[in-house]
């Protein structure tokens, strides 16, 4: 991971169900705008918009919490990922 990309995230694209791991800059996440590109369908996912350029300011954590969805967080030293986290729950059910 580069020193600039100091934060990682795992997510599933709601359009094509591709599971992705992306690294992002924490400073941009906390103070700017972060958009992630899906390698499966080329969709763009808004991860953080602290400036309100795309609507209400916030982050993926706040956007998902507003829909009642959970976000798991942890540091590199304490992060414990399950098979569900890595593969996605839908993959394991199929």
Short mmCIF file of C-alpha atoms in Angstrom, two decimals:
data_model
loop_
_atom_site.label_atom_id
_atom_site.label_comp_id
_atom_site.label_asym_id
_atom_site.label_seq_id
_atom_site.Cartn_x
_atom_site.Cartn_y
_atom_site.Cartn_z
CA UNK A 1 0.00 0.00 0.00
CA UNK A 2 1.45 3.39 -0.89
CA UNK A 3 1.90 5.96 1.84
CA UNK A 4 -0.73 8.09 0.12
CA UNK A 5 -3.27 5.25 0.00
CA UNK A 6 -3.28 4.46 3.70
CA UNK A 7 -6.81 3.04 4.07
CA UNK A 8 -8.37 -0.07 2.53
CA UNK A 9 -11.97 -1.09 1.98
CA UNK A 10 -13.85 -4.13 0.66
CA UNK A 11 -17.25 -3.75 -0.98
CA UNK A 12 -19.67 -5.45 -3.36
CA UNK A 13 -21.02 -3.56 -6.36
CA UNK A 14 -24.83 -3.49 -6.18
CA UNK A 15 -25.01 -3.36 -9.98
CA UNK A 16 -22.90 -6.38 -11.00
CA UNK A 17 -22.13 -8.08 -7.63
CA UNK A 18 -18.33 -7.79 -8.17
CA UNK A 19 -16.41 -7.92 -4.88
CA UNK A 20 -13.60 -5.33 -4.78
CA UNK A 21 -10.78 -4.29 -2.51
CA UNK A 22 -9.72 -0.66 -2.92
CA UNK A 23 -7.12 1.48 -1.21
CA UNK A 24 -7.89 5.14 -0.60
CA UNK A 25 -6.31 8.20 0.96
CA UNK A 26 -7.64 8.71 4.50
CA UNK A 27 -7.23 12.49 4.19
CA UNK A 28 -9.46 12.54 1.09
CA UNK A 29 -11.98 10.27 2.84
CA UNK A 30 -12.14 12.55 5.87
CA UNK A 31 -11.97 15.95 4.15
CA UNK A 32 -12.69 15.58 0.43
CA UNK A 33 -14.31 13.35 -2.17
CA UNK A 34 -13.55 9.67 -2.90
CA UNK A 35 -15.08 7.74 -5.81
CA UNK A 36 -14.24 4.06 -6.44
CA UNK A 37 -14.35 2.45 -9.88
CA UNK A 38 -15.91 -1.02 -10.22
CA UNK A 39 -13.73 -3.26 -12.36
CA UNK A 40 -16.71 -5.51 -13.14
CA UNK A 41 -19.11 -3.02 -14.75
CA UNK A 42 -17.23 0.32 -14.72
CA UNK A 43 -19.80 1.80 -12.33
CA UNK A 44 -18.58 4.57 -10.03
CA UNK A 45 -19.30 4.29 -6.29
CA UNK A 46 -19.37 7.37 -4.07
CA UNK A 47 -17.33 6.48 -1.00
CA UNK A 48 -17.09 9.92 0.59
CA UNK A 49 -18.32 13.39 -0.28
CA UNK A 50 -17.34 15.67 2.56
CA UNK A 51 -17.71 18.73 0.30
CA UNK A 52 -21.30 18.04 -0.75
CA UNK A 53 -20.47 18.01 -4.47
CA UNK A 54 -22.89 15.12 -5.15
CA UNK A 55 -25.62 16.01 -2.65
CA UNK A 56 -25.64 15.70 1.10
CA UNK A 57 -22.10 15.67 2.58
CA UNK A 58 -21.05 12.38 4.22
CA UNK A 59 -19.30 9.06 3.81
CA UNK A 60 -20.21 5.51 2.91
CA UNK A 61 -20.48 4.77 6.63
CA UNK A 62 -23.16 7.44 7.05
CA UNK A 63 -24.89 6.59 3.76
CA UNK A 64 -25.18 2.90 4.72
CA UNK A 65 -26.16 3.60 8.32
CA UNK A 66 -29.02 5.70 6.95
CA UNK A 67 -30.25 2.57 5.13
CA UNK A 68 -29.76 0.36 8.18
CA UNK A 69 -26.71 -1.43 6.74
CA UNK A 70 -23.58 -2.27 8.71
CA UNK A 71 -19.99 -1.18 8.06
CA UNK A 72 -17.16 -3.09 9.72
CA UNK A 73 -14.08 -1.08 10.63
CA UNK A 74 -10.68 -1.88 12.05
CA UNK A 75 -7.03 -1.00 11.84
CA UNK A 76 -4.38 -3.06 10.06
CA UNK A 77 -3.16 -4.26 13.47
CA UNK A 78 -6.59 -5.42 14.68
CA UNK A 79 -8.54 -6.17 11.51
CA UNK A 80 -10.13 -9.63 11.56
CA UNK A 81 -11.78 -10.60 8.29
CA UNK A 82 -14.07 -13.59 7.91
CA UNK A 83 -14.74 -15.57 4.74
CA UNK A 84 -18.04 -13.64 4.50
CA UNK A 85 -16.07 -10.37 4.55
CA UNK A 86 -13.68 -11.44 1.81
CA UNK A 87 -16.02 -13.36 -0.49
CA UNK A 88 -19.31 -11.65 0.28
CA UNK A 89 -22.36 -13.28 1.79
CA UNK A 90 -24.08 -13.83 -1.58
CA UNK A 91 -21.13 -15.88 -2.92
CA UNK A 92 -21.12 -18.15 0.11
CA UNK A 93 -24.87 -18.82 -0.15
CA UNK A 94 -24.64 -19.90 -3.81
#
